[in-house]
Amino acid sequence: MRVPLEWLSDHVDLSVVDDPHELAAEFAGIGLEEEEYIGPSVTGPLVVGRVLTAEPEEHSNGKTVNWCTVDVGRPQPQGIVCGAHNFGPGDLVVAALPGAVLPGDFAIAARKTYGHVSDGMICSSRELGLGDDHDGIIVLSELGLDGAPGDDAIALLGLDRVTLDVNVTPDRGYQLSMRGIAREYAMLKDQAFTDPADIPTDAPTDRGFPVVLDDSSPIHGEPGCSRFTALTVTGIDPTARTPFWMARRLLEAGMRPISLTVDITNYVMLELGQPLHAYDAQKLTAPLTVRRARAGETLVTLDDATRTLDPEDLLITDAGDGAEGSRIVGLAGVMGSAELEVTDTTREVILEAAHFDPVSIARTARRHRLPSEAAKRFERGVDPAVGPAAARRAADLLVELAGGVLSTDTTQAGDAPEPRVIELAADLPSARVGVDYSVDDVTRLLAAVGAEAVRASDTSDEAPTLRVTVPTWRSDLTHAVDLVEEVARAGGYERIPSVEPQAPGGAGLTESQRARRRVSNMLAASGLTEVLTYPFTSQARADDLLYPEDDERRTLVKLANPLGEDRPLMRSTLLSTLVDAVVRNTGRGFKDVAVFEAGLVTHGGRPTDEPGPRFAPGYHPTALELNRVRGSVPAQPHHIAGVIAGHAVLPGVLGGGRRADAHDAIDLVHRIAAVNGQTVRAEADARAPWHPGRCARFTLADGSVFGWAGELHPKVCENLGLPVRTAAFEIDLDALLAQPDERDWTGALSTYPVSRQDVALVVDEALPAAELMDTLRSAAGEELEALEVFDVYTGDQVPAGAKSLALRMTFRATDRTLTADEASRLREAATTAAATKHGAEVRS
């Protein structure tokens, strides 16, 4: 919210502020944090000048300029070259003389141009930062201003003013107005506050423009429009221009002047916080109806965009050429229709000042991507009682500035709600804040924010209860603790003592949180870098990853409001977005990349066709309702994935390094399982996006599959721009953590030496190594401490269709030193079982 201090001074006494910077700091202390300090941007001699002569000269470039002499209050007139033609001798203009600096750090100096030495510049509005008008220079009489040659134009045009741009939090919509900011200033400086909305209004009559409130589908039971005020102003002069003082204030507040009628509605909105809309009354057909949209209806809004409406959209309609409510004249509280906008021929207007449901307006504004100034205020909460005063204020300005006549007929449909009353224990602020507030303090501080507090008649003087009537503009005050916050704010945050709180005892991280952190720490310690990617993807990425047409990973959830139209879907795998991080880094010169990501994926489809329940803001669902919400949305399990491209071991003085391959990704999955007390089984598999001959499928103890690892398919690397032979893994971490921890051994560590036996077995090439190792472990007994494959051979030395697996068997007993003969017998028992079950032959 931009706050022009000159405008603010209409409502409060700013003379007590010596430095606007100090005011900005004080505003921050009550929650109005400064976003920008907008101070004077013009320095040096900028004066009023009277044009004495203006001689047009045509030059060889085809341009005609005026060689002017201008009286600027000095002994001799100044000679100035000007290319504008909207002025003549006798006009008062604004002249920037040598030494002046205009917005954009544009320094003015005497310079030779078009055959003359120009001692300055005659200024346009845009050159002074007063608007976008650059068609001609400023003629003071056209702005309703006057002066004498040599007068300071900086003060005359208000170029010395200061505007503070403050951040208004979403729960304090009343601060989006000069009325609201002035009330905060009065509270800050302990000044009396006179409400600018406290102006006389006429009682509604039966002859006002007919208005019907017809909301058949209220959201959360709240009617879309609770109150609608309409006033009629006739006899408007369509040629009347917005006075300079109003246009200047609008510009300072960040709004562009458009036309007098529109500018008045915007001015009152900024002043009182009530958005207004003006309809060309001669184009309206009674009655005005407030209703919800019907499926398939469309509307061309003031920005000339055709919008398809949603049944939740709240509309303003009239009869048009048909039945009641048949023609749409505006999206309520957001934007009007282009068909009924006020034009330069409008002589009669209907002024609308309505109170709309914040939820309805917020949803419509976001649905149609129309963040208008009106919608911004309605969705944060507009004072439901200020509508009649705002309409009257705008009507009075139309009468004053446009020569209009205010009709005595007033329309008011609906009623303002009764002010909310909250009971507050008078000692609650002291107990919560830690400052000793007396009952009188609490009453006074609440009065400063507009609330009236009186003692309840049935309470004692020692522990009184206050009945606090909340002002209508404070929809955010709903509970006693909200009033406590206001007491602390109005009383000054600097009074609150700084006490370091003691951390409460608790359970700390959950087991799943500890497990996820354990896995991430292990991967980081292994040399991988954790990254975070956006969880949005597209069907094209499924094609890049070679997913089959019937693959369940192609069934994706589509977002209603995606960040970008190129990625409107939620990812079903982490790899679909993680590869982007690899491509980005390799494209910037990093040839060896190892990254991982832990996050959520979204399973396509929904468990039920019924929509999930929706609750009003601030409502806490019950456990049963939460289960219904979770049951209505797709599952989102935690996955963890990693990608290794380039070298797994970097080249160095000790060697040429080693490039990453499928075994690196497979080993990482085994290590993830190990740090969580699991032993998983890896088997060869063929699954996109991995290479069919270099892919491992991982299964848990219960036989369920929880992930894959290996080398990515060469075509996938080509599609995505990844380095060749990039390795990757992805697992369902929730499925892994759901398994019972296998680390339940309660014995003692053996202190006896190990005995290692190596054996090479020739087996069928299709036999998975994991299956052979399971057989060896089972037959070798408890003394087999470790079993690993250290070589795989296929070639001339083994039969066709076979392979040789070299395995290292490590034996250790808990109660003695195993002899070589004992270890050999255990090895032979294991190889005999392998020969019986798999036809394995010991390779000599």
JSON list of N, CA and C in Angstrom, two decimals, residues 511-562:
[
{"chain": "A", "resi": 511, "resn": "GLU", "atom": "N", "xyz": [10.63, -41.76, 13.79]},
{"chain": "A", "resi": 511, "resn": "GLU", "atom": "CA", "xyz": [11.52, -42.79, 13.28]},
{"chain": "A", "resi": 511, "resn": "GLU", "atom": "C", "xyz": [11.71, -42.65, 11.78]},
{"chain": "A", "resi": 512, "resn": "SER", "atom": "N", "xyz": [10.65, -42.32, 11.04]},
{"chain": "A", "resi": 512, "resn": "SER", "atom": "CA", "xyz": [10.80, -42.17, 9.59]},
{"chain": "A", "resi": 512, "resn": "SER", "atom": "C", "xyz": [11.65, -40.95, 9.25]},
{"chain": "A", "resi": 513, "resn": "GLN", "atom": "N", "xyz": [11.52, -39.87, 10.03]},
{"chain": "A", "resi": 513, "resn": "GLN", "atom": "CA", "xyz": [12.36, -38.70, 9.80]},
{"chain": "A", "resi": 513, "resn": "GLN", "atom": "C", "xyz": [13.82, -39.01, 10.06]},
{"chain": "A", "resi": 514, "resn": "ARG", "atom": "N", "xyz": [14.09, -39.76, 11.13]},
{"chain": "A", "resi": 514, "resn": "ARG", "atom": "CA", "xyz": [15.47, -40.14, 11.41]},
{"chain": "A", "resi": 514, "resn": "ARG", "atom": "C", "xyz": [16.03, -41.02, 10.30]},
{"chain": "A", "resi": 515, "resn": "ALA", "atom": "N", "xyz": [15.18, -41.93, 9.80]},
{"chain": "A", "resi": 515, "resn": "ALA", "atom": "CA", "xyz": [15.64, -42.83, 8.74]},
{"chain": "A", "resi": 515, "resn": "ALA", "atom": "C", "xyz": [15.94, -42.06, 7.46]},
{"chain": "A", "resi": 516, "resn": "ARG", "atom": "N", "xyz": [15.06, -41.11, 7.10]},
{"chain": "A", "resi": 516, "resn": "ARG", "atom": "CA", "xyz": [15.31, -40.35, 5.88]},
{"chain": "A", "resi": 516, "resn": "ARG", "atom": "C", "xyz": [16.57, -39.50, 6.02]},
{"chain": "A", "resi": 517, "resn": "ARG", "atom": "N", "xyz": [16.77, -38.95, 7.21]},
{"chain": "A", "resi": 517, "resn": "ARG", "atom": "CA", "xyz": [17.99, -38.16, 7.42]},
{"chain": "A", "resi": 517, "resn": "ARG", "atom": "C", "xyz": [19.22, -39.05, 7.39]},
{"chain": "A", "resi": 518, "resn": "ARG", "atom": "N", "xyz": [19.10, -40.26, 7.91]},
{"chain": "A", "resi": 518, "resn": "ARG", "atom": "CA", "xyz": [20.22, -41.21, 7.91]},
{"chain": "A", "resi": 518, "resn": "ARG", "atom": "C", "xyz": [20.63, -41.55, 6.48]},
{"chain": "A", "resi": 519, "resn": "VAL", "atom": "N", "xyz": [19.63, -41.78, 5.63]},
{"chain": "A", "resi": 519, "resn": "VAL", "atom": "CA", "xyz": [19.92, -42.13, 4.24]},
{"chain": "A", "resi": 519, "resn": "VAL", "atom": "C", "xyz": [20.57, -40.94, 3.52]},
{"chain": "A", "resi": 520, "resn": "SER", "atom": "N", "xyz": [20.03, -39.75, 3.72]},
{"chain": "A", "resi": 520, "resn": "SER", "atom": "CA", "xyz": [20.59, -38.57, 3.08]},
{"chain": "A", "resi": 520, "resn": "SER", "atom": "C", "xyz": [22.03, -38.32, 3.52]},
{"chain": "A", "resi": 521, "resn": "ASN", "atom": "N", "xyz": [22.30, -38.49, 4.79]},
{"chain": "A", "resi": 521, "resn": "ASN", "atom": "CA", "xyz": [23.66, -38.31, 5.29]},
{"chain": "A", "resi": 521, "resn": "ASN", "atom": "C", "xyz": [24.61, -39.32, 4.66]},
{"chain": "A", "resi": 522, "resn": "MET", "atom": "N", "xyz": [24.15, -40.57, 4.53]},
{"chain": "A", "resi": 522, "resn": "MET", "atom": "CA", "xyz": [25.00, -41.60, 3.93]},
{"chain": "A", "resi": 522, "resn": "MET", "atom": "C", "xyz": [25.32, -41.28, 2.48]},
{"chain": "A", "resi": 523, "resn": "LEU", "atom": "N", "xyz": [24.31, -40.86, 1.71]},
{"chain": "A", "resi": 523, "resn": "LEU", "atom": "CA", "xyz": [24.55, -40.54, 0.31]},
{"chain": "A", "resi": 523, "resn": "LEU", "atom": "C", "xyz": [25.47, -39.32, 0.17]},
{"chain": "A", "resi": 524, "resn": "ALA", "atom": "N", "xyz": [25.27, -38.32, 1.02]},
{"chain": "A", "resi": 524, "resn": "ALA", "atom": "CA", "xyz": [26.15, -37.15, 0.97]},
{"chain": "A", "resi": 524, "resn": "ALA", "atom": "C", "xyz": [27.58, -37.53, 1.32]},
{"chain": "A", "resi": 525, "resn": "ALA", "atom": "N", "xyz": [27.75, -38.42, 2.31]},
{"chain": "A", "resi": 525, "resn": "ALA", "atom": "CA", "xyz": [29.08, -38.87, 2.69]},
{"chain": "A", "resi": 525, "resn": "ALA", "atom": "C", "xyz": [29.71, -39.72, 1.58]},
{"chain": "A", "resi": 526, "resn": "SER", "atom": "N", "xyz": [28.90, -40.28, 0.72]},
{"chain": "A", "resi": 526, "resn": "SER", "atom": "CA", "xyz": [29.40, -41.09, -0.40]},
{"chain": "A", "resi": 526, "resn": "SER", "atom": "C", "xyz": [29.78, -40.25, -1.60]},
{"chain": "A", "resi": 527, "resn": "GLY", "atom": "N", "xyz": [29.63, -38.93, -1.50]},
{"chain": "A", "resi": 527, "resn": "GLY", "atom": "CA", "xyz": [30.04, -38.04, -2.57]},
{"chain": "A", "resi": 527, "resn": "GLY", "atom": "C", "xyz": [28.93, -37.50, -3.43]},
{"chain": "A", "resi": 528, "resn": "LEU", "atom": "N", "xyz": [27.68, -37.82, -3.13]},
{"chain": "A", "resi": 528, "resn": "LEU", "atom": "CA", "xyz": [26.56, -37.29, -3.90]},
{"chain": "A", "resi": 528, "resn": "LEU", "atom": "C", "xyz": [26.10, -35.97, -3.29]},
{"chain": "A", "resi": 529, "resn": "THR", "atom": "N", "xyz": [25.60, -35.09, -4.11]},
{"chain": "A", "resi": 529, "resn": "THR", "atom": "CA", "xyz": [25.08, -33.79, -3.67]},
{"chain": "A", "resi": 529, "resn": "THR", "atom": "C", "xyz": [23.57, -33.82, -3.70]},
{"chain": "A", "resi": 530, "resn": "GLU", "atom": "N", "xyz": [22.95, -33.39, -2.60]},
{"chain": "A", "resi": 530, "resn": "GLU", "atom": "CA", "xyz": [21.49, -33.39, -2.56]},
{"chain": "A", "resi": 530, "resn": "GLU", "atom": "C", "xyz": [20.95, -32.15, -3.29]},
{"chain": "A", "resi": 531, "resn": "VAL", "atom": "N", "xyz": [19.95, -32.36, -4.12]},
{"chain": "A", "resi": 531, "resn": "VAL", "atom": "CA", "xyz": [19.32, -31.27, -4.86]},
{"chain": "A", "resi": 531, "resn": "VAL", "atom": "C", "xyz": [17.82, -31.33, -4.64]},
{"chain": "A", "resi": 532, "resn": "LEU", "atom": "N", "xyz": [17.16, -30.25, -5.02]},
{"chain": "A", "resi": 532, "resn": "LEU", "atom": "CA", "xyz": [15.70, -30.17, -4.91]},
{"chain": "A", "resi": 532, "resn": "LEU", "atom": "C", "xyz": [15.17, -29.65, -6.24]},
{"chain": "A", "resi": 533, "resn": "THR", "atom": "N", "xyz": [14.34, -30.44, -6.90]},
{"chain": "A", "resi": 533, "resn": "THR", "atom": "CA", "xyz": [13.78, -30.03, -8.18]},
{"chain": "A", "resi": 533, "resn": "THR", "atom": "C", "xyz": [12.28, -29.83, -8.05]},
{"chain": "A", "resi": 534, "resn": "TYR", "atom": "N", "xyz": [11.72, -29.03, -8.95]},
{"chain": "A", "resi": 534, "resn": "TYR", "atom": "CA", "xyz": [10.27, -28.83, -8.96]},
{"chain": "A", "resi": 534, "resn": "TYR", "atom": "C", "xyz": [9.58, -30.14, -9.34]},
{"chain": "A", "resi": 535, "resn": "PRO", "atom": "N", "xyz": [8.49, -30.48, -8.66]},
{"chain": "A", "resi": 535, "resn": "PRO", "atom": "CA", "xyz": [7.83, -31.77, -8.90]},
{"chain": "A", "resi": 535, "resn": "PRO", "atom": "C", "xyz": [6.88, -31.76, -10.09]},
{"chain": "A", "resi": 536, "resn": "PHE", "atom": "N", "xyz": [7.13, -30.92, -11.09]},
{"chain": "A", "resi": 536, "resn": "PHE", "atom": "CA", "xyz": [6.21, -30.77, -12.21]},
{"chain": "A", "resi": 536, "resn": "PHE", "atom": "C", "xyz": [6.85, -31.33, -13.48]},
{"chain": "A", "resi": 537, "resn": "THR", "atom": "N", "xyz": [6.05, -32.01, -14.28]},
{"chain": "A", "resi": 537, "resn": "THR", "atom": "CA", "xyz": [6.58, -32.65, -15.47]},
{"chain": "A", "resi": 537, "resn": "THR", "atom": "C", "xyz": [5.53, -32.63, -16.57]},
{"chain": "A", "resi": 538, "resn": "SER", "atom": "N", "xyz": [5.80, -33.36, -17.65]},
{"chain": "A", "resi": 538, "resn": "SER", "atom": "CA", "xyz": [4.90, -33.41, -18.79]},
{"chain": "A", "resi": 538, "resn": "SER", "atom": "C", "xyz": [4.90, -34.82, -19.36]},
{"chain": "A", "resi": 539, "resn": "GLN", "atom": "N", "xyz": [3.93, -35.11, -20.24]},
{"chain": "A", "resi": 539, "resn": "GLN", "atom": "CA", "xyz": [3.89, -36.41, -20.88]},
{"chain": "A", "resi": 539, "resn": "GLN", "atom": "C", "xyz": [5.09, -36.60, -21.79]},
{"chain": "A", "resi": 540, "resn": "ALA", "atom": "N", "xyz": [5.64, -35.52, -22.31]},
{"chain": "A", "resi": 540, "resn": "ALA", "atom": "CA", "xyz": [6.81, -35.64, -23.18]},
{"chain": "A", "resi": 540, "resn": "ALA", "atom": "C", "xyz": [7.99, -36.27, -22.45]},
{"chain": "A", "resi": 541, "resn": "ARG", "atom": "N", "xyz": [8.11, -36.01, -21.15]},
{"chain": "A", "resi": 541, "resn": "ARG", "atom": "CA", "xyz": [9.20, -36.60, -20.39]},
{"chain": "A", "resi": 541, "resn": "ARG", "atom": "C", "xyz": [9.04, -38.12, -20.30]},
{"chain": "A", "resi": 542, "resn": "ALA", "atom": "N", "xyz": [7.81, -38.61, -20.24]},
{"chain": "A", "resi": 542, "resn": "ALA", "atom": "CA", "xyz": [7.59, -40.06, -20.24]},
{"chain": "A", "resi": 542, "resn": "ALA", "atom": "C", "xyz": [8.08, -40.67, -21.55]},
{"chain": "A", "resi": 543, "resn": "ASP", "atom": "N", "xyz": [7.91, -39.95, -22.66]},
{"chain": "A", "resi": 543, "resn": "ASP", "atom": "CA", "xyz": [8.43, -40.43, -23.94]},
{"chain": "A", "resi": 543, "resn": "ASP", "atom": "C", "xyz": [9.95, -40.44, -23.93]},
{"chain": "A", "resi": 544, "resn": "ASP", "atom": "N", "xyz": [10.55, -39.38, -23.36]},
{"chain": "A", "resi": 544, "resn": "ASP", "atom": "CA", "xyz": [12.01, -39.32, -23.29]},
{"chain": "A", "resi": 544, "resn": "ASP", "atom": "C", "xyz": [12.58, -40.49, -22.49]},
{"chain": "A", "resi": 545, "resn": "LEU", "atom": "N", "xyz": [11.85, -40.91, -21.46]},
{"chain": "A", "resi": 545, "resn": "LEU", "atom": "CA", "xyz": [12.32, -41.99, -20.59]},
{"chain": "A", "resi": 545, "resn": "LEU", "atom": "C", "xyz": [11.91, -43.36, -21.10]},
{"chain": "A", "resi": 546, "resn": "LEU", "atom": "N", "xyz": [11.28, -43.43, -22.28]},
{"chain": "A", "resi": 546, "resn": "LEU", "atom": "CA", "xyz": [10.93, -44.69, -22.95]},
{"chain": "A", "resi": 546, "resn": "LEU", "atom": "C", "xyz": [9.92, -45.52, -22.17]},
{"chain": "A", "resi": 547, "resn": "TYR", "atom": "N", "xyz": [9.05, -44.89, -21.40]},
{"chain": "A", "resi": 547, "resn": "TYR", "atom": "CA", "xyz": [8.04, -45.64, -20.68]},
{"chain": "A", "resi": 547, "resn": "TYR", "atom": "C", "xyz": [7.09, -46.29, -21.69]},
{"chain": "A", "resi": 548, "resn": "PRO", "atom": "N", "xyz": [6.73, -47.55, -21.52]},
{"chain": "A", "resi": 548, "resn": "PRO", "atom": "CA", "xyz": [5.75, -48.18, -22.41]},
{"chain": "A", "resi": 548, "resn": "PRO", "atom": "C", "xyz": [4.41, -47.44, -22.34]},
{"chain": "A", "resi": 549, "resn": "GLU", "atom": "N", "xyz": [3.59, -47.60, -23.39]},
{"chain": "A", "resi": 549, "resn": "GLU", "atom": "CA", "xyz": [2.32, -46.89, -23.45]},
{"chain": "A", "resi": 549, "resn": "GLU", "atom": "C", "xyz": [1.40, -47.26, -22.32]},
{"chain": "A", "resi": 550, "resn": "ASP", "atom": "N", "xyz": [1.47, -48.53, -21.83]},
{"chain": "A", "resi": 550, "resn": "ASP", "atom": "CA", "xyz": [0.57, -48.97, -20.76]},
{"chain": "A", "resi": 550, "resn": "ASP", "atom": "C", "xyz": [1.22, -48.88, -19.38]},
{"chain": "A", "resi": 551, "resn": "ASP", "atom": "N", "xyz": [2.36, -48.20, -19.28]},
{"chain": "A", "resi": 551, "resn": "ASP", "atom": "CA", "xyz": [3.07, -48.09, -18.00]},
{"chain": "A", "resi": 551, "resn": "ASP", "atom": "C", "xyz": [2.27, -47.21, -17.04]},
{"chain": "A", "resi": 552, "resn": "GLU", "atom": "N", "xyz": [2.16, -47.65, -15.78]},
{"chain": "A", "resi": 552, "resn": "GLU", "atom": "CA", "xyz": [1.39, -46.89, -14.79]},
{"chain": "A", "resi": 552, "resn": "GLU", "atom": "C", "xyz": [2.03, -45.54, -14.49]},
{"chain": "A", "resi": 553, "resn": "ARG", "atom": "N", "xyz": [3.31, -45.39, -14.79]},
{"chain": "A", "resi": 553, "resn": "ARG", "atom": "CA", "xyz": [3.99, -44.12, -14.55]},
{"chain": "A", "resi": 553, "resn": "ARG", "atom": "C", "xyz": [3.57, -43.03, -15.54]},
{"chain": "A", "resi": 554, "resn": "ARG", "atom": "N", "xyz": [2.84, -43.41, -16.57]},
{"chain": "A", "resi": 554, "resn": "ARG", "atom": "CA", "xyz": [2.31, -42.42, -17.51]},
{"chain": "A", "resi": 554, "resn": "ARG", "atom": "C", "xyz": [1.00, -41.80, -17.02]},
{"chain": "A", "resi": 555, "resn": "THR", "atom": "N", "xyz": [0.37, -42.41, -16.03]},
{"chain": "A", "resi": 555, "resn": "THR", "atom": "CA", "xyz": [-0.88, -41.88, -15.48]},
{"chain": "A", "resi": 555, "resn": "THR", "atom": "C", "xyz": [-0.53, -40.81, -14.45]},
{"chain": "A", "resi": 556, "resn": "LEU", "atom": "N", "xyz": [-0.67, -39.56, -14.84]},
{"chain": "A", "resi": 556, "resn": "LEU", "atom": "CA", "xyz": [-0.20, -38.45, -14.01]},
{"chain": "A", "resi": 556, "resn": "LEU", "atom": "C", "xyz": [-1.36, -37.56, -13.60]},
{"chain": "A", "resi": 557, "resn": "VAL", "atom": "N", "xyz": [-1.19, -36.89, -12.48]},
{"chain": "A", "resi": 557, "resn": "VAL", "atom": "CA", "xyz": [-2.19, -35.96, -11.96]},
{"chain": "A", "resi": 557, "resn": "VAL", "atom": "C", "xyz": [-1.94, -34.59, -12.58]},
{"chain": "A", "resi": 558, "resn": "LYS", "atom": "N", "xyz": [-2.99, -34.00, -13.15]},
{"chain": "A", "resi": 558, "resn": "LYS", "atom": "CA", "xyz": [-2.86, -32.69, -13.79]},
{"chain": "A", "resi": 558, "resn": "LYS", "atom": "C", "xyz": [-3.24, -31.59, -12.81]},
{"chain": "A", "resi": 559, "resn": "LEU", "atom": "N", "xyz": [-2.44, -30.52, -12.80]},
{"chain": "A", "resi": 559, "resn": "LEU", "atom": "CA", "xyz": [-2.70, -29.38, -11.93]},
{"chain": "A", "resi": 559, "resn": "LEU", "atom": "C", "xyz": [-3.71, -28.44, -12.57]},
{"chain": "A", "resi": 560, "resn": "ALA", "atom": "N", "xyz": [-4.57, -27.88, -11.74]},
{"chain": "A", "resi": 560, "resn": "ALA", "atom": "CA", "xyz": [-5.56, -26.91, -12.24]},
{"chain": "A", "resi": 560, "resn": "ALA", "atom": "C", "xyz": [-4.90, -25.58, -12.56]},
{"chain": "A", "resi": 561, "resn": "ASN", "atom": "N", "xyz": [-3.85, -25.23, -11.81]},
{"chain": "A", "resi": 561, "resn": "ASN", "atom": "CA", "xyz": [-3.16, -23.93, -12.02]},
{"chain": "A", "resi": 561, "resn": "ASN", "atom": "C", "xyz": [-1.66, -24.14, -12.03]},
{"chain": "A", "resi": 562, "resn": "PRO", "atom": "N", "xyz": [-1.12, -24.76, -13.08]},
{"chain": "A", "resi": 562, "resn": "PRO", "atom": "CA", "xyz": [0.33, -25.03, -13.11]},
{"chain": "A", "resi": 562, "resn": "PRO", "atom": "C", "xyz": [1.15, -23.77, -13.22]}
]
